[in-house]
Amino acid sequence: MNRRQFMASTAAAALFPMPSLGGQAPLKLRAEPVIRQILPEGEGATAMLGFNGSTPGPELRLKRGVQATVDVENGLEEGTAVHWHGIRLENKMDGVPVLTQSLINPGDKMTYSFVPPDAGTYWYHSHYISQEQVARGMMGPLIVEDDTPPDVDHDISVLLSDWRMEESGALVDEYQDMHSVAHGGYLGNFARAFLSKGQVQKGDRVRFRVINGATNRIFPLAVGGVEGKIVALDGMALAAPRSLDEIVLAPAQRADLIVDITGPVSFDMLSRQGAYRLADVTVEGANTERQPAPIPTLAAPDLPAPQEPTQHLTLTMMGGAMGGRHGGANIWAFNNISDLDDEPFGTFARGETVRITMVNDTAFPHGIHLHGHHFYEVADDGSLGDLRDTTLVATGESRDVICVFDNPGNWLLHCHMLSHAIGGMRTWVTVA
Ligand code: C2O
Ligand code: CU
């Protein structure tokens, strides 16, 4: 919103119900070109990439602890691979070309099969030339259902994204321009939210699963017409529900909200220039059945308890515009190394508890994502804070995280501003 004039949104047109694919029978995702009405009705449609004829792809609903099988077919004219973001799965199902699999070539298929260990809100997206394939639409919500779902009237996914568009509705083919890569990354001039359902009743209790699917944009959010709390972040239940006042989602982060509907519902992105409408939810009729009740706490996830850390590593983010010099060969680096080195950033024995200090020595914020694990953000008082798979580290700040590396394999650790990732801010760890 800062450097480019945003195109106007008409909120009422922002309802894009998503098809859903549920059940534990083999699920099918076909990656293919799609045409989608992203701009308001009456304006030009957009040629994009998606799954099963749509972007976002269908909402996949899995059962916790039950083997899921997803057949991915590549109907694109280029390779692809699909990553199941935030799921603590078997390494070879992680969807990362070179590190965990070879590309799915055009016309080929790959079967992904894994047991999701944690209920919650996740998402899937392309992990091949992802700064471009994700920006062009290759993403969808991935929901792992609770063993005992909270008592709500609706469970609605809200997938946020932004795009750099021409007036005509065509995407601007600038996914990798060096100026963006060295700054805040590819940022759109149009943003919106896709909802899996667009209508509720006044008095309903609703769970909103908000997912930031944008490649580089951080969304500060305001939700209107509701009273409620944040109950989970990055899929993981909060120990106690938290105020809705400050929802800030870095790329790939999620927040689950449980709210009571008090009026017309709106999702707005906040910025210095004011609020920008991402979506409306129509409110029609009234729920007279529902009794007032406190917002519930979701069931705690079952993760290994951290022990006293046996290693303390430092990950320093370097480079970019206005950043200092560094020893890496690309625009961005971690610890003076750009892109994937032969040597991993960390080598851990299975089950080892590790403390990592993430230092942001650059002029831009970064959302750092670890594959295959969740980690605790260490709170200011030194206690274990939120469990996350992606942590946002502001310019000039640092954050300590504590992780139990209990999942064997080679795992990426990268900035989820996908322009920064392609610009070199990527490394990996190995757990044996
Ligand atoms: Cu959302 Cu490396 O991924
Ligand atoms: Cu970054």
Short mmCIF file of C-alpha atoms and ligand atoms in Angstrom, two decimals:
data_model
loop_
_atom_site.label_atom_id
_atom_site.label_comp_id
_atom_site.label_asym_id
_atom_site.label_seq_id
_atom_site.Cartn_x
_atom_site.Cartn_y
_atom_site.Cartn_z
CA MET A 1 0.00 0.00 0.00
CA ASN A 2 2.93 2.35 0.54
CA ARG A 3 4.64 2.51 -2.79
CA ARG A 4 1.79 1.80 -5.13
CA GLN A 5 -1.69 3.08 -5.35
CA PHE A 6 -4.04 0.29 -4.41
CA MET A 7 -6.84 -0.52 -6.80
CA ALA A 8 -10.29 -0.04 -5.30
CA SER A 9 -12.11 -3.04 -3.93
CA THR A 10 -15.84 -3.41 -3.73
CA ALA A 11 -16.31 -5.51 -0.73
CA ALA A 12 -19.64 -7.00 -1.66
CA ALA A 13 -17.99 -8.65 -4.64
CA ALA A 14 -15.35 -10.18 -2.43
CA LEU A 15 -17.25 -13.37 -1.67
CA PHE A 16 -15.60 -16.34 -3.28
CA PRO A 17 -16.89 -19.55 -1.84
CA MET A 18 -14.34 -22.32 -2.11
CA PRO A 19 -15.18 -25.87 -3.08
CA SER A 20 -14.16 -28.33 -0.42
CA LEU A 21 -12.75 -31.82 -0.58
CA GLY A 22 -13.21 -33.82 2.56
CA GLY A 23 -12.90 -37.33 3.81
CA GLN A 24 -10.04 -39.72 3.99
CA ALA A 25 -10.59 -41.33 0.58
CA PRO A 26 -7.74 -40.41 -1.80
CA LEU A 27 -8.06 -36.71 -2.54
CA LYS A 28 -7.17 -35.37 -5.96
CA LEU A 29 -5.52 -32.09 -6.78
CA ARG A 30 -4.86 -31.20 -10.37
CA ALA A 31 -2.53 -28.24 -10.82
CA GLU A 32 -3.71 -26.34 -13.87
CA PRO A 33 -4.21 -22.91 -15.43
CA VAL A 34 -7.45 -21.26 -14.32
CA ILE A 35 -9.37 -18.07 -15.07
CA ARG A 36 -10.68 -16.33 -11.99
CA GLN A 37 -12.68 -13.18 -11.32
CA ILE A 38 -10.33 -11.51 -8.86
CA LEU A 39 -11.26 -7.89 -9.58
CA PRO A 40 -14.84 -6.86 -8.74
CA GLU A 41 -17.62 -8.25 -10.96
CA GLY A 42 -17.83 -6.40 -14.25
CA GLU A 43 -14.07 -5.91 -14.50
CA GLY A 44 -11.62 -8.17 -16.28
CA ALA A 45 -11.02 -11.76 -15.24
CA THR A 46 -7.49 -12.97 -14.43
CA ALA A 47 -5.52 -15.80 -15.99
CA MET A 48 -3.90 -17.66 -13.09
CA LEU A 49 -2.76 -21.05 -11.87
CA GLY A 50 -4.77 -23.14 -9.43
CA PHE A 51 -6.05 -26.57 -8.51
CA ASN A 52 -9.16 -28.38 -9.77
CA GLY A 53 -10.25 -25.41 -11.85
CA SER A 54 -10.01 -22.82 -9.10
CA THR A 55 -7.73 -20.54 -7.17
CA PRO A 56 -7.59 -20.91 -4.30
CA GLY A 57 -7.71 -24.67 -4.67
CA PRO A 58 -10.36 -26.63 -2.79
CA GLU A 59 -10.33 -26.61 0.97
CA LEU A 60 -8.96 -30.01 2.01
CA ARG A 61 -10.35 -31.40 5.26
CA LEU A 62 -8.39 -34.19 6.95
CA LYS A 63 -8.89 -36.16 10.15
CA ARG A 64 -6.24 -35.88 12.82
CA GLY A 65 -4.20 -39.05 13.24
CA VAL A 66 -5.64 -40.70 10.14
CA GLN A 67 -3.56 -41.39 7.03
CA ALA A 68 -4.39 -38.92 4.27
CA THR A 69 -3.63 -39.52 0.60
CA VAL A 70 -3.56 -36.73 -1.95
CA ASP A 71 -2.90 -37.49 -5.61
CA VAL A 72 -1.35 -34.44 -7.25
CA GLU A 73 -1.46 -34.32 -11.02
CA ASN A 74 0.54 -31.70 -12.87
CA GLY A 75 -1.53 -30.10 -15.63
CA LEU A 76 0.86 -27.16 -15.96
CA GLU A 77 3.43 -26.56 -18.67
CA GLU A 78 6.18 -26.47 -16.06
CA GLY A 79 7.20 -28.56 -13.08
CA THR A 80 5.67 -28.25 -9.64
CA ALA A 81 5.59 -29.73 -6.13
CA VAL A 82 3.11 -29.24 -3.30
CA HIS A 83 4.08 -28.39 0.28
CA TRP A 84 1.67 -29.04 3.19
CA HIS A 85 2.57 -25.99 5.21
CA GLY A 86 2.76 -26.50 8.97
CA ILE A 87 2.02 -30.22 9.01
CA ARG A 88 4.60 -32.18 11.02
CA LEU A 89 4.80 -34.93 8.44
CA GLU A 90 7.24 -37.46 7.14
CA ASN A 91 10.18 -35.74 5.44
CA LYS A 92 9.73 -37.33 2.03
CA MET A 93 6.16 -35.95 1.83
CA ASP A 94 7.23 -32.35 2.52
CA GLY A 95 7.08 -31.26 -1.12
CA VAL A 96 10.43 -29.51 -1.44
CA PRO A 97 12.15 -30.12 -4.80
CA VAL A 98 15.77 -31.25 -4.54
CA LEU A 99 15.72 -31.51 -0.72
CA THR A 100 12.86 -34.04 -0.34
CA GLN A 101 11.66 -35.04 -3.83
CA SER A 102 12.19 -34.53 -7.52
CA LEU A 103 9.90 -32.23 -9.50
CA ILE A 104 6.50 -33.42 -10.66
CA ASN A 105 6.98 -32.86 -14.37
CA PRO A 106 4.18 -31.69 -16.67
CA GLY A 107 1.70 -34.55 -17.16
CA ASP A 108 3.12 -36.54 -14.24
CA LYS A 109 1.54 -37.46 -10.92
CA MET A 110 2.72 -37.84 -7.38
CA THR A 111 0.90 -39.33 -4.43
CA TYR A 112 1.47 -37.59 -1.13
CA SER A 113 0.50 -39.62 1.88
CA PHE A 114 0.89 -38.60 5.52
CA VAL A 115 -0.73 -38.71 8.95
CA PRO A 116 -1.49 -35.21 10.26
CA PRO A 117 -0.63 -35.32 13.98
CA ASP A 118 -2.22 -32.00 15.01
CA ALA A 119 -5.69 -30.57 14.52
CA GLY A 120 -5.76 -27.02 13.22
CA THR A 121 -5.52 -24.61 10.31
CA TYR A 122 -2.82 -25.22 7.71
CA TRP A 123 -2.51 -24.59 4.00
CA TYR A 124 -0.96 -26.12 0.93
CA HIS A 125 0.99 -24.32 -1.74
CA SER A 126 3.42 -24.84 -4.57
CA HIS A 127 7.02 -25.10 -3.42
CA TYR A 128 8.59 -24.81 -6.86
CA ILE A 129 9.47 -21.34 -8.19
CA SER A 130 7.02 -20.52 -5.44
CA GLN A 131 7.52 -16.75 -5.56
CA GLU A 132 5.79 -17.06 -8.93
CA GLN A 133 3.53 -20.15 -8.70
CA VAL A 134 2.04 -19.03 -5.36
CA ALA A 135 1.63 -15.45 -6.59
CA ARG A 136 -0.21 -16.87 -9.60
CA GLY A 137 -2.63 -18.75 -7.34
CA MET A 138 -1.28 -22.18 -6.40
CA MET A 139 -2.54 -22.45 -2.82
CA GLY A 140 -5.49 -23.65 -0.79
CA PRO A 141 -6.64 -24.18 2.80
CA LEU A 142 -5.76 -27.43 4.57
CA ILE A 143 -7.87 -28.11 7.64
CA VAL A 144 -7.16 -30.89 10.14
CA GLU A 145 -10.38 -31.40 12.03
CA ASP A 146 -10.47 -31.48 15.83
CA ASP A 147 -11.24 -34.77 17.57
CA THR A 148 -13.98 -32.85 19.39
CA PRO A 149 -14.74 -29.65 17.47
CA PRO A 150 -15.67 -26.55 19.47
CA ASP A 151 -19.39 -25.71 19.52
CA VAL A 152 -19.83 -23.27 16.61
CA ASP A 153 -22.52 -22.71 13.98
CA HIS A 154 -20.08 -22.21 11.09
CA ASP A 155 -16.46 -23.06 10.40
CA ILE A 156 -15.21 -20.66 7.70
CA SER A 157 -11.81 -20.41 6.01
CA VAL A 158 -10.58 -16.93 5.11
CA LEU A 159 -7.62 -17.05 2.74
CA LEU A 160 -5.90 -13.70 2.17
CA SER A 161 -3.75 -12.76 -0.78
CA ASP A 162 -2.66 -9.87 -2.96
CA TRP A 163 -1.69 -9.56 -6.60
CA ARG A 164 0.05 -7.08 -8.84
CA MET A 165 -2.54 -6.43 -11.53
CA GLU A 166 -3.06 -4.43 -14.68
CA GLU A 167 -6.27 -2.45 -15.02
CA SER A 168 -7.41 -5.23 -17.38
CA GLY A 169 -7.18 -7.86 -14.65
CA ALA A 170 -4.02 -9.45 -16.11
CA LEU A 171 -1.26 -10.27 -13.62
CA VAL A 172 1.86 -8.19 -14.04
CA ASP A 173 4.65 -10.58 -14.93
CA GLU A 174 7.19 -9.19 -12.44
CA TYR A 175 7.54 -11.99 -9.95
CA GLN A 176 11.25 -11.66 -9.62
CA ASP A 177 12.19 -8.07 -10.35
CA MET A 178 15.35 -7.30 -8.45
CA HIS A 179 14.02 -4.10 -6.93
CA SER A 180 11.17 -5.96 -5.21
CA VAL A 181 13.40 -8.85 -4.19
CA ALA A 182 15.83 -6.45 -2.48
CA HIS A 183 13.00 -4.56 -0.74
CA GLY A 184 9.73 -5.85 0.71
CA GLY A 185 9.24 -8.40 -2.10
CA TYR A 186 6.57 -8.70 -4.77
CA LEU A 187 3.62 -6.79 -3.31
CA GLY A 188 0.24 -6.55 -4.98
CA ASN A 189 -1.84 -3.53 -5.79
CA PHE A 190 -5.03 -5.47 -5.13
CA ALA A 191 -5.88 -7.67 -2.17
CA ARG A 192 -8.82 -9.69 -0.98
CA ALA A 193 -9.96 -12.64 1.08
CA PHE A 194 -11.56 -15.84 -0.22
CA LEU A 195 -14.19 -17.29 2.10
CA SER A 196 -15.48 -20.84 2.22
CA LYS A 197 -18.89 -19.48 3.19
CA GLY A 198 -20.29 -15.98 2.79
CA GLN A 199 -23.40 -15.79 4.93
CA VAL A 200 -24.19 -16.16 8.64
CA GLN A 201 -26.92 -15.15 11.08
CA LYS A 202 -26.76 -12.56 13.78
CA GLY A 203 -26.06 -14.31 17.06
CA ASP A 204 -24.20 -17.20 15.38
CA ARG A 205 -20.96 -18.39 16.89
CA VAL A 206 -18.40 -18.74 14.08
CA ARG A 207 -14.89 -20.07 13.78
CA PHE A 208 -12.89 -18.12 11.21
CA ARG A 209 -9.65 -19.72 10.04
CA VAL A 210 -7.61 -16.84 8.64
CA ILE A 211 -4.65 -17.80 6.45
CA ASN A 212 -2.17 -15.37 4.92
CA GLY A 213 -1.45 -16.87 1.51
CA ALA A 214 0.24 -13.75 0.14
CA THR A 215 3.78 -14.18 -1.10
CA ASN A 216 5.22 -11.15 0.71
CA ARG A 217 2.56 -8.96 2.31
CA ILE A 218 2.11 -8.72 6.07
CA PHE A 219 -1.58 -8.21 6.88
CA PRO A 220 -2.56 -6.18 9.94
CA LEU A 221 -6.25 -7.09 10.24
CA ALA A 222 -9.43 -5.74 11.76
CA VAL A 223 -12.59 -7.84 11.90
CA GLY A 224 -15.83 -5.90 12.20
CA GLY A 225 -19.25 -7.03 13.41
CA VAL A 226 -17.94 -9.65 15.81
CA GLU A 227 -17.07 -10.15 19.46
CA GLY A 228 -14.66 -12.90 20.30
CA LYS A 229 -11.09 -14.07 20.65
CA ILE A 230 -8.08 -15.56 18.88
CA VAL A 231 -7.97 -19.23 19.86
CA ALA A 232 -5.06 -20.58 17.79
CA LEU A 233 -2.00 -19.38 15.87
CA ASP A 234 -0.31 -21.35 13.08
CA GLY A 235 -2.71 -24.21 13.77
CA MET A 236 -1.79 -24.57 17.44
CA ALA A 237 -4.29 -23.83 20.24
CA LEU A 238 -3.42 -20.92 22.50
CA ALA A 239 -3.27 -21.79 26.19
CA ALA A 240 -5.90 -19.10 26.72
CA PRO A 241 -7.95 -17.23 24.10
CA ARG A 242 -6.56 -13.79 23.30
CA SER A 243 -7.98 -10.39 22.30
CA LEU A 244 -8.81 -9.75 18.66
CA ASP A 245 -7.32 -6.28 18.82
CA GLU A 246 -4.01 -7.14 17.29
CA ILE A 247 -4.10 -9.62 14.46
CA VAL A 248 -0.98 -9.31 12.36
CA LEU A 249 -0.24 -12.14 9.96
CA ALA A 250 3.06 -12.51 8.17
CA PRO A 251 3.00 -14.55 4.94
CA ALA A 252 2.05 -18.17 5.75
CA GLN A 253 0.87 -17.41 9.30
CA ARG A 254 -2.64 -18.35 10.43
CA ALA A 255 -5.00 -17.24 13.17
CA ASP A 256 -8.16 -19.06 14.27
CA LEU A 257 -10.86 -16.84 15.71
CA ILE A 258 -14.02 -17.88 17.55
CA VAL A 259 -16.49 -15.02 17.54
CA ASP A 260 -20.15 -14.16 18.05
CA ILE A 261 -21.79 -12.26 15.20
CA THR A 262 -23.10 -8.86 16.28
CA GLY A 263 -23.57 -7.15 12.90
CA PRO A 264 -22.39 -7.14 9.27
CA VAL A 265 -19.00 -8.83 9.26
CA SER A 266 -16.02 -7.27 7.53
CA PHE A 267 -12.36 -8.15 7.15
CA ASP A 268 -10.15 -5.10 6.65
CA MET A 269 -6.46 -4.68 6.10
CA LEU A 270 -5.22 -1.76 8.18
CA SER A 271 -2.62 0.67 6.90
CA ARG A 272 -1.52 4.25 7.41
CA GLN A 273 -3.88 5.23 4.59
CA GLY A 274 -6.84 3.68 6.37
CA ALA A 275 -8.78 0.46 6.11
CA TYR A 276 -8.92 -1.59 2.90
CA ARG A 277 -11.83 -3.99 2.64
CA LEU A 278 -10.80 -7.60 1.96
CA ALA A 279 -14.16 -9.31 2.37
CA ASP A 280 -17.66 -9.00 3.75
CA VAL A 281 -19.78 -11.72 5.25
CA THR A 282 -23.50 -11.16 4.79
CA VAL A 283 -25.58 -11.36 7.95
CA GLU A 284 -29.18 -12.43 7.41
CA GLY A 285 -31.66 -13.57 10.04
CA ALA A 286 -31.00 -14.17 13.69
CA ASN A 287 -29.94 -17.20 15.66
CA THR A 288 -32.30 -17.30 18.64
CA GLU A 289 -31.15 -20.69 19.85
CA ARG A 290 -27.59 -19.95 20.83
CA GLN A 291 -26.95 -19.20 24.49
CA PRO A 292 -24.15 -16.84 25.58
CA ALA A 293 -21.04 -18.75 26.65
CA PRO A 294 -17.37 -17.92 27.10
CA ILE A 295 -15.10 -18.41 24.10
CA PRO A 296 -13.69 -21.94 24.48
CA THR A 297 -10.02 -22.91 24.68
CA LEU A 298 -9.14 -25.48 22.01
CA ALA A 299 -7.56 -28.79 23.00
CA ALA A 300 -3.82 -28.46 23.55
CA PRO A 301 -1.66 -30.06 20.84
CA ASP A 302 0.45 -33.06 21.78
CA LEU A 303 4.04 -32.00 21.18
CA PRO A 304 7.19 -33.21 22.92
CA ALA A 305 8.10 -31.09 25.94
CA PRO A 306 11.31 -29.07 25.49
CA GLN A 307 14.26 -30.03 27.69
CA GLU A 308 17.21 -27.83 28.62
CA PRO A 309 18.66 -26.80 25.19
CA THR A 310 21.77 -28.71 24.18
CA GLN A 311 22.67 -26.27 21.40
CA HIS A 312 22.23 -22.52 21.07
CA LEU A 313 22.56 -21.27 17.49
CA THR A 314 22.30 -17.80 16.00
CA LEU A 315 20.62 -17.15 12.66
CA THR A 316 21.43 -13.65 11.43
CA MET A 317 19.37 -12.24 8.57
CA MET A 318 21.54 -10.12 6.28
CA GLY A 319 21.42 -8.17 3.06
CA GLY A 320 18.73 -6.50 1.00
CA ALA A 321 18.44 -2.83 0.09
CA MET A 322 19.95 -0.57 2.74
CA GLY A 323 21.42 -3.64 4.43
CA GLY A 324 25.08 -4.11 5.21
CA ARG A 325 27.52 -6.13 3.15
CA HIS A 326 27.52 -9.85 3.67
CA GLY A 327 29.48 -12.85 2.47
CA GLY A 328 26.69 -14.53 0.47
CA ALA A 329 26.43 -14.65 -3.32
CA ASN A 330 22.79 -13.51 -3.57
CA ILE A 331 20.80 -10.47 -2.36
CA TRP A 332 19.90 -11.92 1.03
CA ALA A 333 21.75 -14.26 3.37
CA PHE A 334 21.65 -16.07 6.67
CA ASN A 335 24.99 -15.98 8.51
CA ASN A 336 26.89 -14.81 5.40
CA ILE A 337 25.57 -17.63 3.22
CA SER A 338 22.97 -17.18 0.48
CA ASP A 339 20.74 -20.03 -0.68
CA LEU A 340 21.24 -23.69 0.21
CA ASP A 341 24.80 -24.54 1.13
CA ASP A 342 26.14 -28.10 1.19
CA GLU A 343 26.43 -27.74 4.94
CA PRO A 344 23.20 -27.46 6.94
CA PHE A 345 22.70 -24.55 9.33
CA GLY A 346 22.12 -27.08 12.10
CA THR A 347 22.69 -30.80 12.68
CA PHE A 348 20.55 -32.25 15.43
CA ALA A 349 20.12 -35.58 17.10
CA ARG A 350 16.53 -36.70 16.99
CA GLY A 351 14.68 -35.29 19.99
CA GLU A 352 17.29 -32.64 20.78
CA THR A 353 16.03 -29.35 22.21
CA VAL A 354 17.70 -26.37 20.52
CA ARG A 355 17.55 -22.65 21.13
CA ILE A 356 17.91 -20.41 18.07
CA THR A 357 18.37 -16.65 18.30
CA MET A 358 17.06 -15.08 15.10
CA VAL A 359 18.63 -11.68 14.54
CA ASN A 360 17.16 -9.33 11.94
CA ASP A 361 20.11 -7.24 10.82
CA THR A 362 18.30 -5.86 7.75
CA ALA A 363 16.01 -2.95 6.88
CA PHE A 364 12.93 -5.19 6.34
CA PRO A 365 10.80 -7.51 8.49
CA HIS A 366 11.06 -11.25 7.81
CA GLY A 367 8.74 -14.15 8.55
CA ILE A 368 10.98 -17.14 9.19
CA HIS A 369 9.48 -20.59 8.57
CA LEU A 370 10.81 -23.95 9.72
CA HIS A 371 9.58 -27.05 7.92
CA GLY A 372 8.42 -30.21 9.70
CA HIS A 373 8.27 -28.77 13.22
CA HIS A 374 6.62 -26.16 15.37
CA PHE A 375 8.76 -24.14 17.78
CA TYR A 376 8.07 -21.98 20.80
CA GLU A 377 8.66 -18.26 20.56
CA VAL A 378 10.47 -17.31 23.76
CA ALA A 379 8.48 -14.58 25.52
CA ASP A 380 10.09 -11.39 26.87
CA ASP A 381 10.21 -12.83 30.39
CA GLY A 382 12.07 -15.89 29.10
CA SER A 383 9.10 -18.24 29.36
CA LEU A 384 7.84 -20.39 26.50
CA GLY A 385 5.40 -18.36 24.39
CA ASP A 386 3.33 -19.26 21.35
CA LEU A 387 3.90 -22.36 19.28
CA ARG A 388 4.45 -21.35 15.68
CA ASP A 389 5.83 -22.60 12.40
CA THR A 390 6.53 -19.08 11.11
CA THR A 391 7.77 -16.20 13.24
CA LEU A 392 7.78 -12.54 12.26
CA VAL A 393 10.97 -10.71 13.23
CA ALA A 394 10.82 -6.93 12.90
CA THR A 395 13.65 -4.80 11.51
CA GLY A 396 16.53 -4.50 13.96
CA GLU A 397 14.99 -6.95 16.41
CA SER A 398 15.76 -10.49 17.40
CA ARG A 399 13.69 -13.40 18.59
CA ASP A 400 14.65 -16.54 20.43
CA VAL A 401 12.84 -19.74 19.63
CA ILE A 402 13.05 -23.16 21.23
CA CYS A 403 12.43 -26.24 19.15
CA VAL A 404 12.43 -29.96 19.85
CA PHE A 405 13.85 -31.40 16.64
CA ASP A 406 12.10 -34.73 16.77
CA ASN A 407 11.27 -35.21 13.09
CA PRO A 408 14.04 -36.96 11.14
CA GLY A 409 15.12 -35.65 7.76
CA ASN A 410 16.30 -32.55 5.94
CA TRP A 411 14.13 -29.52 6.57
CA LEU A 412 14.09 -26.07 5.02
CA LEU A 413 14.39 -22.98 7.18
CA HIS A 414 13.59 -19.90 5.12
CA CYS A 415 12.01 -16.50 4.94
CA HIS A 416 8.37 -16.91 3.85
CA MET A 417 8.51 -13.59 2.06
CA LEU A 418 8.95 -15.70 -1.05
CA SER A 419 10.84 -12.96 -2.90
CA HIS A 420 13.41 -12.99 -0.10
CA ALA A 421 13.60 -16.78 -0.23
CA ILE A 422 14.43 -16.71 -3.95
CA GLY A 423 16.80 -13.83 -3.18
CA GLY A 424 18.87 -16.14 -0.99
CA MET A 425 17.26 -16.18 2.46
CA ARG A 426 17.09 -19.95 2.71
CA THR A 427 18.94 -22.59 4.62
CA TRP A 428 18.28 -26.07 5.97
CA VAL A 429 18.72 -28.26 9.01
CA THR A 430 19.15 -31.97 9.35
CA VAL A 431 17.73 -34.22 12.07
CA ALA A 432 19.16 -37.72 12.35
CU1 C2O B 1 4.97 -22.45 3.25
CU2 C2O B 1 8.86 -23.58 2.60
O1 C2O B 1 6.94 -23.06 2.90
CU CU B 2 12.38 -11.93 4.34
#
